[in-house]
Amino acid sequence: MSGEHDWNKTSIRNLITKEWNTKCADCGAPDPGWASFPLGVFICVDCSGIHRNLSEISKVRSLTMDHWEETQIQFLENHGNDVAKKIYEANVPVYYYKPTHKDCHVLREQWIRSKYERKEFVGKGISNISYGVKKGNLFKKGRDNGQYLSRLFILSEMDGTLKYFTRPDAKEPKAVIKVDSINASFQPEKMKQFNGLQITYIKDNRTRNIFLYHSDGQEIVSWFNAIRSAQYRYMQVAFPTASDNEIVRRLTRNFIKEGYMEKTGPKLNDGFKKRWFTLDNRRLMYFKDPLDAFAKGEVFLGSSENGYHVMAETISSSHGNPMWNYGISFSTPERTYLFSCETESEQESWIHAFKSVISQPMTLREYTIEAQFKRRP
Ligand SMILES: [Zn+2]
């Protein structure tokens, strides 16, 4: 009995060392510790938790803790992640967002449901379906009182716009947002909303945030992918020579880093103020509150080749009165900013984030954005 058991353990180990099985079939996390039947995939512990809620279509077993029959191992040998991918991801639209293990729960759960439960990408899939116009109500955080109110949103692929209306019978939209200026990112923690989605767009060269959610996870993820689809179609027309890969890279993105730091004003004795910082590509924005509609200020991060530098800084009493001691100085060609972080690891993490941006040479488009920043009052 124990001989058979050992043999089975070895067989499983051989299976999961096959290249296509070394990463979770659903999120790409390394070293999956679970398998799902009858899907025949190896998945990570987080995704196995999601599969457990789909008991009609997936039964999960631990590779190490469960007892394995030879027939089950045989089954996995004939299936595995590469076979499943060919079936369940046969037709994922190019704009469609495939989450990684770093993404939030709602994105990962809906990806798994759309693959195996709704079979959206099996066979012909939904890849040829254009959203055209997507219309529906979403809860939007009010700018001043912070309450979430139901608002009608209309996304039009043809116009390349997202509009919202404060009243269902309103003739004019409250805002018309061009899809190519939008970034959408899920923010469940910051918004304290399981299905919270932040839409950021540029208006008059300033960043504007709106915070949305829908109680149904499928619906909010559908909005997210509809925005990506509209952006994709828009850019296909705007940049006819660009490849799919180049376009997809310019759809929605996660922020590089967010969190609190203190900053001083431009004058030496301005004192430190605690602010919420968001680093979005080359834009460093700071807010009084993480859910503010407008940034108090924005700093452009160029490249180290043209005068942008970052380094750790010892904060002394001559710098005013900071609560926190782990300093960072960030220099642009025009001025030096002084920030302070609560912990050493936050300081390191911010410096790392800044360096990851300024070590990249700037594109032509980014030179234009830099010039717009310089023209600001
Ligand atoms: Zn996973």
Coordinates of N, CA and C and ligand atoms in Angstrom, one line a residue, residues 24-29 43-47 101 108, ligand 1:
C24 N 0.4 28.0 -12.4 CA -1.0 27.9 -12.3 C -1.7 28.2 -13.6
A25 N -2.6 27.3 -14.0 CA -3.3 27.4 -15.3 C -4.1 28.7 -15.4
D26 N -4.5 29.2 -14.2 CA -5.4 30.4 -14.3 C -4.8 31.7 -14.0
C27 N -3.7 31.8 -13.2 CA -3.1 33.1 -12.9 C -1.6 33.1 -13.1
G28 N -1.0 32.0 -13.4 CA 0.4 31.9 -13.7 C 1.3 31.9 -12.5
A29 N 0.7 31.8 -11.3 CA 1.6 31.7 -10.1 C 2.5 30.4 -10.1
I43 N -3.4 24.1 -10.5 CA -3.7 25.5 -10.1 C -3.1 25.8 -8.8
C44 N -3.0 27.1 -8.5 CA -2.4 27.5 -7.2 C -3.4 27.5 -6.1
V45 N -3.0 27.7 -4.9 CA -3.9 27.6 -3.7 C -5.0 28.7 -3.8
D46 N -4.7 29.9 -4.3 CA -5.7 31.0 -4.3 C -6.8 30.6 -5.4
C47 N -6.3 30.1 -6.5 CA -7.3 29.8 -7.6 C -8.1 28.5 -7.2
H101 N -1.4 36.5 -10.8 CA -1.6 36.2 -9.3 C -1.5 37.5 -8.5
R108 N -9.7 37.7 -10.9 CA -9.3 36.3 -11.1 C -10.5 35.4 -11.0
Ligands
ZN1 ZN -3.7 30.7 -9.6

